[in-house]
C-alpha cells in the first residue's frame, strides 16, 4: 500500500462566480481501520484562503504548522494577508526545499484574490504547481472524484449552487472509496463571508 493511502482522504476545491468552495471528508483511519470521524483535512489560512492536505496526516499537520508560521511572518512584515497565488508559490517553494526527503502530502489551495477572482491550485510532493479554472482534487479516490466533477461543474455558479455541487461530487466520490468518507465539511468562500457546513453521510 502506498504511503499516500495510509490514512485516506478526499478533497475537492471548485470555483464559482466570485466564490470558491473547498471540502474534505472527516475520516481518520490507519489503512482499513477507522479511528475517528471528526478529522477535516481542510485548514483555514485566513478568511479568503483555505488549504486542503491529503496524504500522511502527520506530515499534513506538520506542513500546515510550518505554513502558518510563514504566513504569520509575512503578515507581520507586510501588514496584510497573503494572496492565494502568492501562498501557492510559497507552498511550492517550501515543498521543493524538502525534495530529497519530501512531506508525504498533496496540497490543494483555494481562495479569492483581492479583485474577487477565484484561485485554485494543486501540486505534488515536491511542489510542481498546477492551476485550474474549474476544480482541483486530491486524495485516495481521484478517479471517481474527477468523473463526478467533470460531469457536474459548470461556469459561474452562485454560492448555494456551488455548495450543492461540491457536496454531491464529494459524497458520490468517496462513497466508492473505503479509505475516505464518514462525513464531510465544506467551506464556501465569498467576498464578504465564509459559509462552513458539516454533512452527515453514510457511515459504512
JSON list of C-alpha atoms in Angstrom, two decimals:
[
{"chain": "A", "resi": 1, "resn": "UNK", "atom": "CA", "xyz": [0.00, 0.00, 0.00]},
{"chain": "A", "resi": 2, "resn": "UNK", "atom": "CA", "xyz": [1.23, 3.49, -0.88]},
{"chain": "A", "resi": 3, "resn": "UNK", "atom": "CA", "xyz": [2.11, 5.82, 2.00]},
{"chain": "A", "resi": 4, "resn": "UNK", "atom": "CA", "xyz": [-0.38, 8.31, 0.48]},
{"chain": "A", "resi": 5, "resn": "UNK", "atom": "CA", "xyz": [-3.26, 5.92, 1.11]},
{"chain": "A", "resi": 6, "resn": "UNK", "atom": "CA", "xyz": [-2.19, 5.03, 4.66]},
{"chain": "A", "resi": 7, "resn": "UNK", "atom": "CA", "xyz": [-4.73, 7.43, 6.25]},
{"chain": "A", "resi": 8, "resn": "UNK", "atom": "CA", "xyz": [-7.07, 8.08, 3.30]},
{"chain": "A", "resi": 9, "resn": "UNK", "atom": "CA", "xyz": [-8.61, 11.38, 2.20]},
{"chain": "A", "resi": 10, "resn": "UNK", "atom": "CA", "xyz": [-10.92, 13.00, -0.35]},
{"chain": "A", "resi": 11, "resn": "UNK", "atom": "CA", "xyz": [-10.61, 16.74, -1.06]},
{"chain": "A", "resi": 12, "resn": "UNK", "atom": "CA", "xyz": [-12.42, 18.81, -3.72]},
{"chain": "A", "resi": 13, "resn": "UNK", "atom": "CA", "xyz": [-11.98, 22.52, -4.48]},
{"chain": "A", "resi": 14, "resn": "UNK", "atom": "CA", "xyz": [-14.23, 24.19, -7.05]},
{"chain": "A", "resi": 15, "resn": "UNK", "atom": "CA", "xyz": [-14.57, 27.69, -8.49]},
{"chain": "A", "resi": 16, "resn": "UNK", "atom": "CA", "xyz": [-17.81, 29.63, -8.97]},
{"chain": "A", "resi": 17, "resn": "UNK", "atom": "CA", "xyz": [-18.81, 33.19, -9.79]},
{"chain": "A", "resi": 18, "resn": "UNK", "atom": "CA", "xyz": [-16.70, 35.35, -7.43]},
{"chain": "A", "resi": 19, "resn": "UNK", "atom": "CA", "xyz": [-16.74, 32.48, -4.93]},
{"chain": "A", "resi": 20, "resn": "UNK", "atom": "CA", "xyz": [-14.82, 29.28, -4.32]},
{"chain": "A", "resi": 21, "resn": "UNK", "atom": "CA", "xyz": [-15.59, 26.14, -2.31]},
{"chain": "A", "resi": 22, "resn": "UNK", "atom": "CA", "xyz": [-13.34, 23.53, -0.75]},
{"chain": "A", "resi": 23, "resn": "UNK", "atom": "CA", "xyz": [-14.41, 20.40, 1.09]},
{"chain": "A", "resi": 24, "resn": "UNK", "atom": "CA", "xyz": [-12.98, 17.23, 2.57]},
{"chain": "A", "resi": 25, "resn": "UNK", "atom": "CA", "xyz": [-14.13, 14.04, 4.21]},
{"chain": "A", "resi": 26, "resn": "UNK", "atom": "CA", "xyz": [-13.85, 13.58, 8.00]},
{"chain": "A", "resi": 27, "resn": "UNK", "atom": "CA", "xyz": [-12.45, 10.05, 8.32]},
{"chain": "A", "resi": 28, "resn": "UNK", "atom": "CA", "xyz": [-9.15, 9.40, 10.08]},
{"chain": "A", "resi": 29, "resn": "UNK", "atom": "CA", "xyz": [-8.03, 5.82, 9.74]},
{"chain": "A", "resi": 30, "resn": "UNK", "atom": "CA", "xyz": [-4.96, 3.63, 9.63]},
{"chain": "A", "resi": 31, "resn": "UNK", "atom": "CA", "xyz": [-5.29, 1.63, 6.43]},
{"chain": "A", "resi": 32, "resn": "UNK", "atom": "CA", "xyz": [-8.63, -0.20, 6.74]},
{"chain": "A", "resi": 33, "resn": "UNK", "atom": "CA", "xyz": [-9.15, 0.57, 10.45]},
{"chain": "A", "resi": 34, "resn": "UNK", "atom": "CA", "xyz": [-11.23, 3.69, 11.13]},
{"chain": "A", "resi": 35, "resn": "UNK", "atom": "CA", "xyz": [-10.23, 5.55, 14.29]},
{"chain": "A", "resi": 36, "resn": "UNK", "atom": "CA", "xyz": [-12.28, 8.77, 14.30]},
{"chain": "A", "resi": 37, "resn": "UNK", "atom": "CA", "xyz": [-14.71, 10.56, 12.01]},
{"chain": "A", "resi": 38, "resn": "UNK", "atom": "CA", "xyz": [-14.10, 14.18, 13.07]},
{"chain": "A", "resi": 39, "resn": "UNK", "atom": "CA", "xyz": [-10.83, 14.95, 11.26]},
{"chain": "A", "resi": 40, "resn": "UNK", "atom": "CA", "xyz": [-11.15, 17.53, 8.47]},
{"chain": "A", "resi": 41, "resn": "UNK", "atom": "CA", "xyz": [-8.26, 17.82, 6.01]},
{"chain": "A", "resi": 42, "resn": "UNK", "atom": "CA", "xyz": [-9.00, 21.46, 5.11]},
{"chain": "A", "resi": 43, "resn": "UNK", "atom": "CA", "xyz": [-7.23, 24.19, 7.09]},
{"chain": "A", "resi": 44, "resn": "UNK", "atom": "CA", "xyz": [-8.02, 27.91, 7.28]},
{"chain": "A", "resi": 45, "resn": "UNK", "atom": "CA", "xyz": [-5.07, 30.20, 6.50]},
{"chain": "A", "resi": 46, "resn": "UNK", "atom": "CA", "xyz": [-7.18, 33.38, 6.56]},
{"chain": "A", "resi": 47, "resn": "UNK", "atom": "CA", "xyz": [-10.76, 34.38, 5.63]},
{"chain": "A", "resi": 48, "resn": "UNK", "atom": "CA", "xyz": [-10.12, 34.32, 1.87]},
{"chain": "A", "resi": 49, "resn": "UNK", "atom": "CA", "xyz": [-7.72, 31.35, 1.75]},
{"chain": "A", "resi": 50, "resn": "UNK", "atom": "CA", "xyz": [-8.07, 27.67, 2.65]},
{"chain": "A", "resi": 51, "resn": "UNK", "atom": "CA", "xyz": [-5.64, 24.77, 2.26]},
{"chain": "A", "resi": 52, "resn": "UNK", "atom": "CA", "xyz": [-6.50, 21.10, 1.74]},
{"chain": "A", "resi": 53, "resn": "UNK", "atom": "CA", "xyz": [-3.86, 18.47, 2.54]},
{"chain": "A", "resi": 54, "resn": "UNK", "atom": "CA", "xyz": [-4.22, 14.79, 1.69]},
{"chain": "A", "resi": 55, "resn": "UNK", "atom": "CA", "xyz": [-1.64, 12.08, 2.28]},
{"chain": "A", "resi": 56, "resn": "UNK", "atom": "CA", "xyz": [0.04, 11.08, 5.53]},
{"chain": "A", "resi": 57, "resn": "UNK", "atom": "CA", "xyz": [-1.83, 13.01, 8.23]},
{"chain": "A", "resi": 58, "resn": "UNK", "atom": "CA", "xyz": [1.23, 13.59, 10.45]},
{"chain": "A", "resi": 59, "resn": "UNK", "atom": "CA", "xyz": [3.07, 15.21, 7.53]},
{"chain": "A", "resi": 60, "resn": "UNK", "atom": "CA", "xyz": [-0.04, 17.22, 6.63]},
{"chain": "A", "resi": 61, "resn": "UNK", "atom": "CA", "xyz": [-0.25, 18.63, 10.17]},
{"chain": "A", "resi": 62, "resn": "UNK", "atom": "CA", "xyz": [3.47, 19.45, 10.26]},
{"chain": "A", "resi": 63, "resn": "UNK", "atom": "CA", "xyz": [3.27, 21.17, 6.87]},
{"chain": "A", "resi": 64, "resn": "UNK", "atom": "CA", "xyz": [0.21, 23.17, 7.96]},
{"chain": "A", "resi": 65, "resn": "UNK", "atom": "CA", "xyz": [2.03, 24.43, 11.08]},
{"chain": "A", "resi": 66, "resn": "UNK", "atom": "CA", "xyz": [5.09, 25.46, 9.05]},
{"chain": "A", "resi": 67, "resn": "UNK", "atom": "CA", "xyz": [2.91, 27.28, 6.52]},
{"chain": "A", "resi": 68, "resn": "UNK", "atom": "CA", "xyz": [1.01, 29.11, 9.26]},
{"chain": "A", "resi": 69, "resn": "UNK", "atom": "CA", "xyz": [4.38, 30.19, 10.70]},
{"chain": "A", "resi": 70, "resn": "UNK", "atom": "CA", "xyz": [5.47, 31.54, 7.31]},
{"chain": "A", "resi": 71, "resn": "UNK", "atom": "CA", "xyz": [2.14, 33.29, 6.74]},
{"chain": "A", "resi": 72, "resn": "UNK", "atom": "CA", "xyz": [2.25, 34.93, 10.17]},
{"chain": "A", "resi": 73, "resn": "UNK", "atom": "CA", "xyz": [5.79, 36.21, 9.47]},
{"chain": "A", "resi": 74, "resn": "UNK", "atom": "CA", "xyz": [4.59, 37.61, 6.12]},
{"chain": "A", "resi": 75, "resn": "UNK", "atom": "CA", "xyz": [1.63, 39.29, 7.84]},
{"chain": "A", "resi": 76, "resn": "UNK", "atom": "CA", "xyz": [3.88, 40.91, 10.46]},
{"chain": "A", "resi": 77, "resn": "UNK", "atom": "CA", "xyz": [6.27, 42.21, 7.81]},
{"chain": "A", "resi": 78, "resn": "UNK", "atom": "CA", "xyz": [3.78, 43.27, 5.11]},
{"chain": "A", "resi": 79, "resn": "UNK", "atom": "CA", "xyz": [0.79, 44.17, 7.35]},
{"chain": "A", "resi": 80, "resn": "UNK", "atom": "CA", "xyz": [-1.63, 42.36, 5.04]},
{"chain": "A", "resi": 81, "resn": "UNK", "atom": "CA", "xyz": [-2.82, 38.83, 4.31]},
{"chain": "A", "resi": 82, "resn": "UNK", "atom": "CA", "xyz": [-1.06, 36.75, 1.69]},
{"chain": "A", "resi": 83, "resn": "UNK", "atom": "CA", "xyz": [-2.81, 36.48, -1.68]},
{"chain": "A", "resi": 84, "resn": "UNK", "atom": "CA", "xyz": [-3.77, 32.91, -2.67]},
{"chain": "A", "resi": 85, "resn": "UNK", "atom": "CA", "xyz": [-1.46, 32.99, -5.73]},
{"chain": "A", "resi": 86, "resn": "UNK", "atom": "CA", "xyz": [1.45, 34.16, -3.54]},
{"chain": "A", "resi": 87, "resn": "UNK", "atom": "CA", "xyz": [0.66, 31.47, -0.96]},
{"chain": "A", "resi": 88, "resn": "UNK", "atom": "CA", "xyz": [0.62, 28.81, -3.70]},
{"chain": "A", "resi": 89, "resn": "UNK", "atom": "CA", "xyz": [4.13, 29.75, -4.85]},
{"chain": "A", "resi": 90, "resn": "UNK", "atom": "CA", "xyz": [5.37, 29.94, -1.24]},
{"chain": "A", "resi": 91, "resn": "UNK", "atom": "CA", "xyz": [3.96, 26.45, -0.60]},
{"chain": "A", "resi": 92, "resn": "UNK", "atom": "CA", "xyz": [5.57, 25.15, -3.80]},
{"chain": "A", "resi": 93, "resn": "UNK", "atom": "CA", "xyz": [8.90, 26.60, -2.65]},
{"chain": "A", "resi": 94, "resn": "UNK", "atom": "CA", "xyz": [8.54, 25.03, 0.83]},
{"chain": "A", "resi": 95, "resn": "UNK", "atom": "CA", "xyz": [7.90, 21.59, -0.69]},
{"chain": "A", "resi": 96, "resn": "UNK", "atom": "CA", "xyz": [10.76, 21.87, -3.19]},
{"chain": "A", "resi": 97, "resn": "UNK", "atom": "CA", "xyz": [13.16, 22.71, -0.34]},
{"chain": "A", "resi": 98, "resn": "UNK", "atom": "CA", "xyz": [12.44, 19.22, 1.04]},
{"chain": "A", "resi": 99, "resn": "UNK", "atom": "CA", "xyz": [12.57, 17.39, -2.30]},
{"chain": "A", "resi": 100, "resn": "UNK", "atom": "CA", "xyz": [15.17, 14.81, -1.13]},
{"chain": "A", "resi": 101, "resn": "UNK", "atom": "CA", "xyz": [13.08, 13.94, 1.95]},
{"chain": "A", "resi": 102, "resn": "UNK", "atom": "CA", "xyz": [9.62, 15.18, 1.00]},
{"chain": "A", "resi": 103, "resn": "UNK", "atom": "CA", "xyz": [6.49, 15.64, 3.06]},
{"chain": "A", "resi": 104, "resn": "UNK", "atom": "CA", "xyz": [4.05, 12.89, 2.08]},
{"chain": "A", "resi": 105, "resn": "UNK", "atom": "CA", "xyz": [1.25, 15.40, 1.47]},
{"chain": "A", "resi": 106, "resn": "UNK", "atom": "CA", "xyz": [-0.52, 16.55, -1.68]},
{"chain": "A", "resi": 107, "resn": "UNK", "atom": "CA", "xyz": [-1.89, 20.09, -1.22]},
{"chain": "A", "resi": 108, "resn": "UNK", "atom": "CA", "xyz": [-4.79, 21.95, -2.80]},
{"chain": "A", "resi": 109, "resn": "UNK", "atom": "CA", "xyz": [-5.04, 25.74, -2.37]},
{"chain": "A", "resi": 110, "resn": "UNK", "atom": "CA", "xyz": [-8.39, 27.52, -2.76]},
{"chain": "A", "resi": 111, "resn": "UNK", "atom": "CA", "xyz": [-9.05, 31.21, -2.25]},
{"chain": "A", "resi": 112, "resn": "UNK", "atom": "CA", "xyz": [-10.23, 34.53, -3.58]},
{"chain": "A", "resi": 113, "resn": "UNK", "atom": "CA", "xyz": [-7.80, 37.08, -4.97]},
{"chain": "A", "resi": 114, "resn": "UNK", "atom": "CA", "xyz": [-8.21, 40.73, -3.84]},
{"chain": "A", "resi": 115, "resn": "UNK", "atom": "CA", "xyz": [-10.23, 41.51, -7.01]},
{"chain": "A", "resi": 116, "resn": "UNK", "atom": "CA", "xyz": [-12.67, 38.65, -6.26]},
{"chain": "A", "resi": 117, "resn": "UNK", "atom": "CA", "xyz": [-11.47, 36.13, -8.86]},
{"chain": "A", "resi": 118, "resn": "UNK", "atom": "CA", "xyz": [-11.25, 32.51, -7.66]},
{"chain": "A", "resi": 119, "resn": "UNK", "atom": "CA", "xyz": [-7.80, 30.91, -7.40]},
{"chain": "A", "resi": 120, "resn": "UNK", "atom": "CA", "xyz": [-7.28, 27.13, -7.38]},
{"chain": "A", "resi": 121, "resn": "UNK", "atom": "CA", "xyz": [-4.01, 25.26, -7.50]},
{"chain": "A", "resi": 122, "resn": "UNK", "atom": "CA", "xyz": [-2.65, 21.86, -6.60]},
{"chain": "A", "resi": 123, "resn": "UNK", "atom": "CA", "xyz": [0.77, 20.29, -6.51]},
{"chain": "A", "resi": 124, "resn": "UNK", "atom": "CA", "xyz": [2.65, 17.08, -5.90]},
{"chain": "A", "resi": 125, "resn": "UNK", "atom": "CA", "xyz": [5.01, 16.31, -3.01]},
{"chain": "A", "resi": 126, "resn": "UNK", "atom": "CA", "xyz": [7.92, 18.31, -4.47]},
{"chain": "A", "resi": 127, "resn": "UNK", "atom": "CA", "xyz": [5.90, 21.40, -5.34]},
{"chain": "A", "resi": 128, "resn": "UNK", "atom": "CA", "xyz": [5.21, 21.04, -9.08]},
{"chain": "A", "resi": 129, "resn": "UNK", "atom": "CA", "xyz": [2.36, 23.57, -9.22]},
{"chain": "A", "resi": 130, "resn": "UNK", "atom": "CA", "xyz": [-0.73, 23.29, -11.42]},
{"chain": "A", "resi": 131, "resn": "UNK", "atom": "CA", "xyz": [-3.52, 25.88, -11.55]},
{"chain": "A", "resi": 132, "resn": "UNK", "atom": "CA", "xyz": [-7.11, 25.31, -12.66]},
{"chain": "A", "resi": 133, "resn": "UNK", "atom": "CA", "xyz": [-10.10, 27.45, -13.63]},
{"chain": "A", "resi": 134, "resn": "UNK", "atom": "CA", "xyz": [-12.73, 24.85, -12.76]},
{"chain": "A", "resi": 135, "resn": "UNK", "atom": "CA", "xyz": [-11.85, 22.37, -9.99]},
{"chain": "A", "resi": 136, "resn": "UNK", "atom": "CA", "xyz": [-8.94, 20.67, -8.27]},
{"chain": "A", "resi": 137, "resn": "UNK", "atom": "CA", "xyz": [-9.00, 17.37, -6.41]},
{"chain": "A", "resi": 138, "resn": "UNK", "atom": "CA", "xyz": [-6.65, 15.24, -4.32]},
{"chain": "A", "resi": 139, "resn": "UNK", "atom": "CA", "xyz": [-6.95, 12.14, -2.16]},
{"chain": "A", "resi": 140, "resn": "UNK", "atom": "CA", "xyz": [-7.29, 8.37, -2.42]},
{"chain": "A", "resi": 141, "resn": "UNK", "atom": "CA", "xyz": [-10.30, 8.34, -4.80]},
{"chain": "A", "resi": 142, "resn": "UNK", "atom": "CA", "xyz": [-9.23, 10.58, -7.70]},
{"chain": "A", "resi": 143, "resn": "UNK", "atom": "CA", "xyz": [-10.92, 8.60, -10.48]},
{"chain": "A", "resi": 144, "resn": "UNK", "atom": "CA", "xyz": [-14.46, 8.81, -9.06]},
{"chain": "A", "resi": 145, "resn": "UNK", "atom": "CA", "xyz": [-13.96, 12.41, -7.90]},
{"chain": "A", "resi": 146, "resn": "UNK", "atom": "CA", "xyz": [-12.71, 13.51, -11.34]},
{"chain": "A", "resi": 147, "resn": "UNK", "atom": "CA", "xyz": [-15.63, 11.78, -13.05]},
{"chain": "A", "resi": 148, "resn": "UNK", "atom": "CA", "xyz": [-18.21, 13.48, -10.82]},
{"chain": "A", "resi": 149, "resn": "UNK", "atom": "CA", "xyz": [-16.60, 16.92, -11.01]},
{"chain": "A", "resi": 150, "resn": "UNK", "atom": "CA", "xyz": [-16.22, 16.82, -14.78]},
{"chain": "A", "resi": 151, "resn": "UNK", "atom": "CA", "xyz": [-19.89, 15.94, -15.24]},
{"chain": "A", "resi": 152, "resn": "UNK", "atom": "CA", "xyz": [-21.34, 18.39, -12.67]},
{"chain": "A", "resi": 153, "resn": "UNK", "atom": "CA", "xyz": [-19.15, 21.52, -12.82]},
{"chain": "A", "resi": 154, "resn": "UNK", "atom": "CA", "xyz": [-20.27, 24.46, -14.92]},
{"chain": "A", "resi": 155, "resn": "UNK", "atom": "CA", "xyz": [-19.02, 28.06, -15.06]},
{"chain": "A", "resi": 156, "resn": "UNK", "atom": "CA", "xyz": [-20.33, 30.99, -12.96]},
{"chain": "A", "resi": 157, "resn": "UNK", "atom": "CA", "xyz": [-22.18, 29.08, -10.24]},
{"chain": "A", "resi": 158, "resn": "UNK", "atom": "CA", "xyz": [-23.59, 31.09, -7.33]},
{"chain": "A", "resi": 159, "resn": "UNK", "atom": "CA", "xyz": [-22.50, 30.15, -3.76]},
{"chain": "A", "resi": 160, "resn": "UNK", "atom": "CA", "xyz": [-25.55, 27.97, -2.95]},
{"chain": "A", "resi": 161, "resn": "UNK", "atom": "CA", "xyz": [-25.34, 26.03, -6.21]},
{"chain": "A", "resi": 162, "resn": "UNK", "atom": "CA", "xyz": [-21.57, 25.69, -5.79]},
{"chain": "A", "resi": 163, "resn": "UNK", "atom": "CA", "xyz": [-22.04, 24.20, -2.31]},
{"chain": "A", "resi": 164, "resn": "UNK", "atom": "CA", "xyz": [-24.60, 21.71, -3.60]},
{"chain": "A", "resi": 165, "resn": "UNK", "atom": "CA", "xyz": [-22.34, 20.69, -6.49]},
{"chain": "A", "resi": 166, "resn": "UNK", "atom": "CA", "xyz": [-19.26, 20.20, -4.28]},
{"chain": "A", "resi": 167, "resn": "UNK", "atom": "CA", "xyz": [-21.33, 18.25, -1.73]},
{"chain": "A", "resi": 168, "resn": "UNK", "atom": "CA", "xyz": [-22.73, 15.86, -4.36]},
{"chain": "A", "resi": 169, "resn": "UNK", "atom": "CA", "xyz": [-19.34, 15.39, -6.06]},
{"chain": "A", "resi": 170, "resn": "UNK", "atom": "CA", "xyz": [-17.60, 14.73, -2.75]},
{"chain": "A", "resi": 171, "resn": "UNK", "atom": "CA", "xyz": [-20.20, 12.30, -1.41]},
{"chain": "A", "resi": 172, "resn": "UNK", "atom": "CA", "xyz": [-20.53, 10.38, -4.68]},
{"chain": "A", "resi": 173, "resn": "UNK", "atom": "CA", "xyz": [-16.73, 10.23, -4.97]},
{"chain": "A", "resi": 174, "resn": "UNK", "atom": "CA", "xyz": [-15.85, 8.95, -1.52]},
{"chain": "A", "resi": 175, "resn": "UNK", "atom": "CA", "xyz": [-18.81, 6.54, -1.32]},
{"chain": "A", "resi": 176, "resn": "UNK", "atom": "CA", "xyz": [-16.76, 4.47, -3.81]},
{"chain": "A", "resi": 177, "resn": "UNK", "atom": "CA", "xyz": [-13.64, 4.62, -1.62]},
{"chain": "A", "resi": 178, "resn": "UNK", "atom": "CA", "xyz": [-13.21, 2.53, 1.53]},
{"chain": "A", "resi": 179, "resn": "UNK", "atom": "CA", "xyz": [-10.43, 4.81, 2.84]},
{"chain": "A", "resi": 180, "resn": "UNK", "atom": "CA", "xyz": [-12.42, 8.07, 2.81]},
{"chain": "A", "resi": 181, "resn": "UNK", "atom": "CA", "xyz": [-15.85, 9.30, 3.83]},
{"chain": "A", "resi": 182, "resn": "UNK", "atom": "CA", "xyz": [-17.71, 9.10, 7.15]},
{"chain": "A", "resi": 183, "resn": "UNK", "atom": "CA", "xyz": [-18.95, 12.69, 6.95]},
{"chain": "A", "resi": 184, "resn": "UNK", "atom": "CA", "xyz": [-17.72, 15.82, 5.20]},
{"chain": "A", "resi": 185, "resn": "UNK", "atom": "CA", "xyz": [-17.09, 19.53, 5.78]},
{"chain": "A", "resi": 186, "resn": "UNK", "atom": "CA", "xyz": [-17.41, 22.17, 3.05]},
{"chain": "A", "resi": 187, "resn": "UNK", "atom": "CA", "xyz": [-16.35, 25.83, 3.15]},
{"chain": "A", "resi": 188, "resn": "UNK", "atom": "CA", "xyz": [-17.77, 28.29, 0.60]},
{"chain": "A", "resi": 189, "resn": "UNK", "atom": "CA", "xyz": [-15.67, 31.48, 0.40]},
{"chain": "A", "resi": 190, "resn": "UNK", "atom": "CA", "xyz": [-17.37, 34.61, -0.94]},
{"chain": "A", "resi": 191, "resn": "UNK", "atom": "CA", "xyz": [-16.09, 38.20, -0.97]},
{"chain": "A", "resi": 192, "resn": "UNK", "atom": "CA", "xyz": [-17.93, 39.13, 2.25]},
{"chain": "A", "resi": 193, "resn": "UNK", "atom": "CA", "xyz": [-18.25, 35.88, 4.23]},
{"chain": "A", "resi": 194, "resn": "UNK", "atom": "CA", "xyz": [-17.29, 32.22, 4.61]},
{"chain": "A", "resi": 195, "resn": "UNK", "atom": "CA", "xyz": [-20.08, 29.62, 4.88]},
{"chain": "A", "resi": 196, "resn": "UNK", "atom": "CA", "xyz": [-19.00, 26.34, 6.53]},
{"chain": "A", "resi": 197, "resn": "UNK", "atom": "CA", "xyz": [-21.30, 23.33, 6.61]},
{"chain": "A", "resi": 198, "resn": "UNK", "atom": "CA", "xyz": [-20.81, 19.82, 8.01]},
{"chain": "A", "resi": 199, "resn": "UNK", "atom": "CA", "xyz": [-22.51, 16.96, 6.16]},
{"chain": "A", "resi": 200, "resn": "UNK", "atom": "CA", "xyz": [-23.73, 13.69, 7.61]},
{"chain": "A", "resi": 201, "resn": "UNK", "atom": "CA", "xyz": [-23.09, 10.85, 5.17]},
{"chain": "A", "resi": 202, "resn": "UNK", "atom": "CA", "xyz": [-23.05, 7.07, 5.09]},
{"chain": "A", "resi": 203, "resn": "UNK", "atom": "CA", "xyz": [-21.11, 5.56, 7.99]},
{"chain": "A", "resi": 204, "resn": "UNK", "atom": "CA", "xyz": [-20.33, 2.17, 6.46]}
]
